[in-house]
C-alpha cells in the first residue's frame, strides 16, 4: 500500500483521494490552511489550479525533494478560454520539473474530469488516466495506485508528452465550457 | 445530397468515402495518377499524408478556390515519432489555410483512425469526428455528411483549435505505434 499526499481539497483533489482510497491506499489531504503541516507521502499530487502552483512550490519546494510529484494542471487562460498560458513549445509539467530538479515529476489526471475519476467510467468505458514522465519507476508507482482504484492507465511516454496531454486537457475543457460535451463525460480511451 | 471529392486513395480516403456513401452522398475519389482530372466536388478532402499536401496545393490550388477544403493530416516527424514538424504555435491546417486564401479550410478526421471511421464505432462508443474551422456554414455542411453516415460530430471551435486537434492526433498515433492502444481503437468521446 502506498501513502499519498494531495495538496488541494477541491473536486480534483477529492476525486484522486477517492481513487487512492478505493485501492486501499492512505491519503493525506492538505488544504491551503495546512501549510505548516509537513508532507508525509512519498507521492505528492499538486491538485491546485495552475496559478497556485508557484505558491505551493515556494512554500513546499524543499519538502518535495526526492518525492514523486504529480502535476494535474491545465494551464488555461481562464479569461479567454482560447489558449494556454505556457509557451507553445513547453508545458506546465516542464516548468514544474524545472522548478523541482530533485523531484520526479509526472503529468497525470489532467485529461480526466473529476466526475469521471470519481465514477470510474466515461460513459460505457472505464476511465483511463494518461501518465507522462521520464522516470519509469515513478510512473509505475502511480499506475499501481490508479489501477488498484479501478481505473485504467496508459503510459503516454516521456514528460515531453505533457505538452500533448495539456493540449488534450485544454480541448476537453473548451468543449465542456461550450456545452459540446458534459462535465461528466469527455474523452475516453478504447485501448 | 452532397458531392465530395477526396484526393487520396489510401485507407483514410477510402474510409471517409465509405462514410459519405453510407450517408447517400456521391464521391469522386482521386489518386496521384488522376492529376489531370478536374475536381468536381464542392467539398474537397485532402486525404494525403502531410508531406504530400504541398504538391497537391501546387497542382490543384487554383481548383480549390471557393471550395470547402478539409485537412485531415497529422504532421508528424515520422522518423522520430516524437514531435510535429509544424511550428509549436501553428498547425498544418493554418499552413494550408494560408496557402489557400480563397478556400474555406476545415480540420477534421485527424483524431479518428481509418478503422474507427469505417466501423462507425470506437469500442462501445459511436465514432466522433471533431471539426475545427472559421466558417460556420462549411462546418455545418461537413457535419451533415458525417452524421448522415452514422457518426457523431463535435464542433471543436475555430481553426485555431486545429493545433489541439493535431496534438491529440499526434498523441493517439504515438500510443498506437507504441502498442498502448490498438489501431482499431483510440480516443472516443462520451458527450
PDB file of C-alpha atoms in Angstrom, chain B:
ATOM      1  CA  UNK B   1     -27.104  15.130 -51.055  1.00  0.00           C
ATOM      2  CA  UNK B   2     -23.586  16.431 -51.326  1.00  0.00           C
ATOM      3  CA  UNK B   3     -20.833  15.627 -53.764  1.00  0.00           C
ATOM      4  CA  UNK B   4     -17.356  15.216 -52.290  1.00  0.00           C
ATOM      5  CA  UNK B   5     -14.006  14.979 -53.938  1.00  0.00           C
ATOM      6  CA  UNK B   6     -11.423  13.040 -51.967  1.00  0.00           C
ATOM      7  CA  UNK B   7      -7.807  13.444 -53.011  1.00  0.00           C
ATOM      8  CA  UNK B   8      -6.016  10.326 -51.845  1.00  0.00           C
ATOM      9  CA  UNK B   9      -6.975   6.674 -52.152  1.00  0.00           C
ATOM     10  CA  UNK B  10      -5.284   5.369 -49.003  1.00  0.00           C
ATOM     11  CA  UNK B  11      -7.054   3.901 -46.004  1.00  0.00           C
ATOM     12  CA  UNK B  12      -8.206   7.311 -44.731  1.00  0.00           C
ATOM     13  CA  UNK B  13      -9.516   8.400 -48.132  1.00  0.00           C
ATOM     14  CA  UNK B  14     -11.382   5.134 -48.538  1.00  0.00           C
ATOM     15  CA  UNK B  15     -12.792   5.293 -45.015  1.00  0.00           C
ATOM     16  CA  UNK B  16     -14.064   8.846 -45.488  1.00  0.00           C
ATOM     17  CA  UNK B  17     -15.539   7.811 -48.843  1.00  0.00           C
ATOM     18  CA  UNK B  18     -17.378   4.966 -47.111  1.00  0.00           C
ATOM     19  CA  UNK B  19     -18.852   7.338 -44.511  1.00  0.00           C
ATOM     20  CA  UNK B  20     -20.088   9.679 -47.249  1.00  0.00           C
ATOM     21  CA  UNK B  21     -21.503   6.796 -49.276  1.00  0.00           C
ATOM     22  CA  UNK B  22     -23.382   5.465 -46.224  1.00  0.00           C
ATOM     23  CA  UNK B  23     -24.996   8.887 -45.968  1.00  0.00           C
ATOM     24  CA  UNK B  24     -26.135   8.714 -49.583  1.00  0.00           C
ATOM     25  CA  UNK B  25     -23.642  11.229 -50.889  1.00  0.00           C
ATOM     26  CA  UNK B  26     -21.604  10.882 -54.058  1.00  0.00           C
ATOM     27  CA  UNK B  27     -17.824  10.738 -54.012  1.00  0.00           C
ATOM     28  CA  UNK B  28     -15.111  11.431 -56.556  1.00  0.00           C
ATOM     29  CA  UNK B  29     -12.035   9.547 -55.339  1.00  0.00           C
ATOM     30  CA  UNK B  30      -8.870  10.806 -56.997  1.00  0.00           C
ATOM     31  CA  UNK B  31      -5.396   9.299 -56.774  1.00  0.00           C
ATOM     32  CA  UNK B  32      -1.987  10.531 -57.752  1.00  0.00           C
ATOM     33  CA  UNK B  33      -2.494   9.386 -61.344  1.00  0.00           C
ATOM     34  CA  UNK B  34      -5.647  11.471 -61.696  1.00  0.00           C
ATOM     35  CA  UNK B  35      -3.918  14.820 -61.578  1.00  0.00           C
ATOM     36  CA  UNK B  36      -5.430  15.812 -64.946  1.00  0.00           C
ATOM     37  CA  UNK B  37      -8.990  15.050 -63.790  1.00  0.00           C
ATOM     38  CA  UNK B  38     -10.806  18.198 -62.677  1.00  0.00           C
ATOM     39  CA  UNK B  39     -12.180  18.286 -59.145  1.00  0.00           C
ATOM     40  CA  UNK B  40     -15.967  18.049 -59.270  1.00  0.00           C
ATOM     41  CA  UNK B  41     -16.899  18.312 -55.563  1.00  0.00           C
ATOM     42  CA  UNK B  42     -17.722  21.438 -53.623  1.00  0.00           C
ATOM     43  CA  UNK B  43     -16.168  19.806 -50.586  1.00  0.00           C
ATOM     44  CA  UNK B  44     -12.641  18.528 -51.116  1.00  0.00           C
ATOM     45  CA  UNK B  45     -10.880  16.271 -48.632  1.00  0.00           C
ATOM     46  CA  UNK B  46      -7.094  16.342 -48.736  1.00  0.00           C
ATOM     47  CA  UNK B  47      -6.616  12.689 -47.765  1.00  0.00           C
ATOM     48  CA  UNK B  48      -2.905  12.567 -48.407  1.00  0.00           C
ATOM     49  CA  UNK B  49      -0.026  12.423 -45.936  1.00  0.00           C
ATOM     50  CA  UNK B  50       1.160  15.799 -44.715  1.00  0.00           C
ATOM     51  CA  UNK B  51       4.371  15.797 -46.807  1.00  0.00           C
ATOM     52  CA  UNK B  52       2.263  15.439 -49.984  1.00  0.00           C
ATOM     53  CA  UNK B  53      -0.052  18.361 -49.246  1.00  0.00           C
ATOM     54  CA  UNK B  54       2.245  20.996 -50.717  1.00  0.00           C
ATOM     55  CA  UNK B  55       2.379  19.063 -54.001  1.00  0.00           C
ATOM     56  CA  UNK B  56      -1.398  18.782 -54.111  1.00  0.00           C
ATOM     57  CA  UNK B  57      -1.738  22.501 -53.483  1.00  0.00           C
ATOM     58  CA  UNK B  58       0.765  23.352 -56.210  1.00  0.00           C
ATOM     59  CA  UNK B  59      -1.103  21.089 -58.641  1.00  0.00           C
ATOM     60  CA  UNK B  60      -4.660  21.833 -57.592  1.00  0.00           C
ATOM     61  CA  UNK B  61      -4.583  25.147 -55.728  1.00  0.00           C
ATOM     62  CA  UNK B  62      -6.490  27.150 -58.342  1.00  0.00           C
ATOM     63  CA  UNK B  63      -9.230  24.491 -58.483  1.00  0.00           C
ATOM     64  CA  UNK B  64      -9.664  24.668 -54.714  1.00  0.00           C
ATOM     65  CA  UNK B  65     -10.739  28.322 -54.732  1.00  0.00           C
ATOM     66  CA  UNK B  66     -14.263  28.830 -53.356  1.00  0.00           C
ATOM     67  CA  UNK B  67     -14.402  25.242 -52.131  1.00  0.00           C
ATOM     68  CA  UNK B  68     -14.542  23.768 -48.667  1.00  0.00           C
ATOM     69  CA  UNK B  69     -11.161  22.102 -48.156  1.00  0.00           C
ATOM     70  CA  UNK B  70     -10.813  19.520 -45.401  1.00  0.00           C
ATOM     71  CA  UNK B  71      -7.361  18.945 -43.913  1.00  0.00           C
ATOM     72  CA  UNK B  72      -7.070  15.548 -42.210  1.00  0.00           C
ATOM     73  CA  UNK B  73      -3.321  15.466 -41.704  1.00  0.00           C
ATOM     74  CA  UNK B  74      -1.206  14.706 -38.681  1.00  0.00           C
ATOM     75  CA  UNK B  75       2.085  16.448 -39.438  1.00  0.00           C
ATOM     76  CA  UNK B  76       4.332  14.093 -37.510  1.00  0.00           C
ATOM     77  CA  UNK B  77       8.035  13.714 -37.751  1.00  0.00           C
ATOM     78  CA  UNK B  78       7.731  10.119 -38.906  1.00  0.00           C
ATOM     79  CA  UNK B  79      11.430   9.458 -38.327  1.00  0.00           C
ATOM     80  CA  UNK B  80      11.371  10.175 -34.616  1.00  0.00           C
ATOM     81  CA  UNK B  81       7.625   9.847 -33.868  1.00  0.00           C
ATOM     82  CA  UNK B  82       8.448  12.342 -31.108  1.00  0.00           C
ATOM     83  CA  UNK B  83       7.335  15.707 -32.474  1.00  0.00           C
ATOM     84  CA  UNK B  84       5.312  17.540 -35.057  1.00  0.00           C
ATOM     85  CA  UNK B  85       7.033  19.232 -37.984  1.00  0.00           C
ATOM     86  CA  UNK B  86       4.849  22.354 -37.894  1.00  0.00           C
ATOM     87  CA  UNK B  87       5.717  25.322 -35.630  1.00  0.00           C
ATOM     88  CA  UNK B  88       4.724  24.830 -31.971  1.00  0.00           C
ATOM     89  CA  UNK B  89       2.286  27.732 -32.165  1.00  0.00           C
ATOM     90  CA  UNK B  90       0.908  26.718 -35.558  1.00  0.00           C
ATOM     91  CA  UNK B  91      -0.716  23.790 -37.309  1.00  0.00           C
ATOM     92  CA  UNK B  92      -0.865  22.076 -40.662  1.00  0.00           C
ATOM     93  CA  UNK B  93      -4.371  23.473 -41.022  1.00  0.00           C
ATOM     94  CA  UNK B  94      -3.120  27.018 -40.506  1.00  0.00           C
ATOM     95  CA  UNK B  95      -0.444  26.482 -43.149  1.00  0.00           C
ATOM     96  CA  UNK B  96      -2.996  25.119 -45.608  1.00  0.00           C
ATOM     97  CA  UNK B  97      -5.408  27.966 -44.920  1.00  0.00           C
ATOM     98  CA  UNK B  98      -2.583  30.411 -45.562  1.00  0.00           C
ATOM     99  CA  UNK B  99      -1.720  28.696 -48.843  1.00  0.00           C
ATOM    100  CA  UNK B 100      -5.384  28.611 -49.927  1.00  0.00           C
ATOM    101  CA  UNK B 101      -6.739  32.065 -49.032  1.00  0.00           C
ATOM    102  CA  UNK B 102      -9.792  31.640 -51.291  1.00  0.00           C
ATOM    103  CA  UNK B 103     -10.853  28.305 -49.791  1.00  0.00           C
ATOM    104  CA  UNK B 104     -12.770  27.622 -46.599  1.00  0.00           C
ATOM    105  CA  UNK B 105     -10.411  25.291 -44.731  1.00  0.00           C
ATOM    106  CA  UNK B 106     -11.589  22.868 -42.071  1.00  0.00           C
ATOM    107  CA  UNK B 107      -9.658  20.478 -39.844  1.00  0.00           C
ATOM    108  CA  UNK B 108     -11.372  17.117 -39.375  1.00  0.00           C
ATOM    109  CA  UNK B 109     -10.837  13.364 -39.293  1.00  0.00           C
ATOM    110  CA  UNK B 110      -7.283  13.601 -37.909  1.00  0.00           C
ATOM    111  CA  UNK B 111      -8.309  12.286 -34.480  1.00  0.00           C
ATOM    112  CA  UNK B 112     -10.040   9.142 -35.783  1.00  0.00           C
ATOM    113  CA  UNK B 113      -8.198   6.148 -37.148  1.00  0.00           C
ATOM    114  CA  UNK B 114      -9.411   4.825 -40.510  1.00  0.00           C
ATOM    115  CA  UNK B 115     -10.732   1.667 -38.857  1.00  0.00           C
ATOM    116  CA  UNK B 116     -12.998   3.578 -36.477  1.00  0.00           C
ATOM    117  CA  UNK B 117     -14.334   5.723 -39.322  1.00  0.00           C
ATOM    118  CA  UNK B 118     -15.127   2.638 -41.371  1.00  0.00           C
ATOM    119  CA  UNK B 119     -16.627   0.711 -38.438  1.00  0.00           C
ATOM    120  CA  UNK B 120     -18.525   3.697 -37.078  1.00  0.00           C
ATOM    121  CA  UNK B 121     -17.502   2.791 -33.544  1.00  0.00           C
ATOM    122  CA  UNK B 122     -14.643   3.216 -31.081  1.00  0.00           C
ATOM    123  CA  UNK B 123     -15.305   0.230 -28.874  1.00  0.00           C
ATOM    124  CA  UNK B 124     -18.732   0.795 -27.307  1.00  0.00           C
ATOM    125  CA  UNK B 125     -18.938   4.418 -28.481  1.00  0.00           C
ATOM    126  CA  UNK B 126     -20.097   5.799 -31.810  1.00  0.00           C
ATOM    127  CA  UNK B 127     -17.111   7.338 -33.574  1.00  0.00           C
ATOM    128  CA  UNK B 128     -16.985  11.126 -33.116  1.00  0.00           C
ATOM    129  CA  UNK B 129     -15.411  13.393 -35.723  1.00  0.00           C
ATOM    130  CA  UNK B 130     -14.028  16.632 -34.303  1.00  0.00           C
ATOM    131  CA  UNK B 131     -14.252  19.554 -36.741  1.00  0.00           C
ATOM    132  CA  UNK B 132     -12.489  22.889 -36.381  1.00  0.00           C
ATOM    133  CA  UNK B 133     -12.859  25.844 -38.712  1.00  0.00           C
ATOM    134  CA  UNK B 134     -13.688  29.505 -39.013  1.00  0.00           C
ATOM    135  CA  UNK B 135     -16.653  29.180 -41.406  1.00  0.00           C
ATOM    136  CA  UNK B 136     -19.844  28.025 -39.701  1.00  0.00           C
ATOM    137  CA  UNK B 137     -21.592  27.084 -42.950  1.00  0.00           C
ATOM    138  CA  UNK B 138     -18.639  24.981 -44.073  1.00  0.00           C
ATOM    139  CA  UNK B 139     -18.552  23.175 -40.727  1.00  0.00           C
ATOM    140  CA  UNK B 140     -22.275  22.578 -40.924  1.00  0.00           C
ATOM    141  CA  UNK B 141     -22.007  21.143 -44.455  1.00  0.00           C
ATOM    142  CA  UNK B 142     -19.284  18.692 -43.436  1.00  0.00           C
ATOM    143  CA  UNK B 143     -21.075  17.828 -40.200  1.00  0.00           C
ATOM    144  CA  UNK B 144     -24.210  16.954 -42.176  1.00  0.00           C
ATOM    145  CA  UNK B 145     -22.285  14.489 -44.317  1.00  0.00           C
ATOM    146  CA  UNK B 146     -20.603  12.863 -41.321  1.00  0.00           C
ATOM    147  CA  UNK B 147     -23.772  12.491 -39.272  1.00  0.00           C
ATOM    148  CA  UNK B 148     -25.731  11.157 -42.240  1.00  0.00           C
ATOM    149  CA  UNK B 149     -23.023   8.485 -42.452  1.00  0.00           C
ATOM    150  CA  UNK B 150     -23.830   7.366 -38.926  1.00  0.00           C
ATOM    151  CA  UNK B 151     -21.069   9.110 -36.980  1.00  0.00           C
ATOM    152  CA  UNK B 152     -21.198  11.781 -34.298  1.00  0.00           C
ATOM    153  CA  UNK B 153     -19.762  15.246 -34.830  1.00  0.00           C
ATOM    154  CA  UNK B 154     -18.483  17.843 -32.398  1.00  0.00           C
ATOM    155  CA  UNK B 155     -17.736  21.398 -33.437  1.00  0.00           C
ATOM    156  CA  UNK B 156     -14.346  21.902 -31.794  1.00  0.00           C
ATOM    157  CA  UNK B 157     -14.262  25.644 -32.440  1.00  0.00           C
ATOM    158  CA  UNK B 158     -12.221  27.947 -34.653  1.00  0.00           C
ATOM    159  CA  UNK B 159      -9.467  26.803 -36.991  1.00  0.00           C
ATOM    160  CA  UNK B 160      -7.064  27.818 -34.229  1.00  0.00           C
ATOM    161  CA  UNK B 161      -8.204  24.707 -32.372  1.00  0.00           C
ATOM    162  CA  UNK B 162      -6.552  22.637 -35.121  1.00  0.00           C
ATOM    163  CA  UNK B 163      -3.416  22.952 -33.023  1.00  0.00           C
ATOM    164  CA  UNK B 164      -5.020  20.947 -30.216  1.00  0.00           C
ATOM    165  CA  UNK B 165      -6.617  18.504 -32.653  1.00  0.00           C
ATOM    166  CA  UNK B 166      -3.192  17.870 -34.172  1.00  0.00           C
ATOM    167  CA  UNK B 167      -1.717  17.364 -30.699  1.00  0.00           C
ATOM    168  CA  UNK B 168      -4.459  14.841 -29.993  1.00  0.00           C
ATOM    169  CA  UNK B 169      -3.884  13.098 -33.317  1.00  0.00           C
ATOM    170  CA  UNK B 170      -0.149  13.003 -32.642  1.00  0.00           C
ATOM    171  CA  UNK B 171      -0.661  11.590 -29.149  1.00  0.00           C
ATOM    172  CA  UNK B 172      -3.017   8.926 -30.462  1.00  0.00           C
ATOM    173  CA  UNK B 173      -0.569   7.907 -33.188  1.00  0.00           C
ATOM    174  CA  UNK B 174       2.308   7.607 -30.725  1.00  0.00           C
ATOM    175  CA  UNK B 175       0.150   5.488 -28.410  1.00  0.00           C
ATOM    176  CA  UNK B 176      -0.756   3.138 -31.262  1.00  0.00           C
ATOM    177  CA  UNK B 177       2.806   2.984 -32.579  1.00  0.00           C
ATOM    178  CA  UNK B 178       3.942   2.046 -29.056  1.00  0.00           C
ATOM    179  CA  UNK B 179       1.184  -0.569 -28.769  1.00  0.00           C
ATOM    180  CA  UNK B 180      -0.518   1.214 -25.866  1.00  0.00           C
ATOM    181  CA  UNK B 181      -3.742   1.278 -27.882  1.00  0.00           C
ATOM    182  CA  UNK B 182      -4.958  -0.569 -30.962  1.00  0.00           C
ATOM    183  CA  UNK B 183      -5.209   0.925 -34.462  1.00  0.00           C
ATOM    184  CA  UNK B 184      -8.870  -0.119 -34.280  1.00  0.00           C
ATOM    185  CA  UNK B 185      -9.415   1.840 -31.031  1.00  0.00           C
ATOM    186  CA  UNK B 186      -8.179   5.084 -29.594  1.00  0.00           C
ATOM    187  CA  UNK B 187      -9.898   8.118 -28.171  1.00  0.00           C
ATOM    188  CA  UNK B 188     -13.668   8.150 -28.148  1.00  0.00           C
ATOM    189  CA  UNK B 189     -15.992  10.869 -26.953  1.00  0.00           C
ATOM    190  CA  UNK B 190     -18.803  10.413 -24.484  1.00  0.00           C
ATOM    191  CA  UNK B 191     -20.613  13.687 -24.965  1.00  0.00           C
TER     192      UNK B 191
END
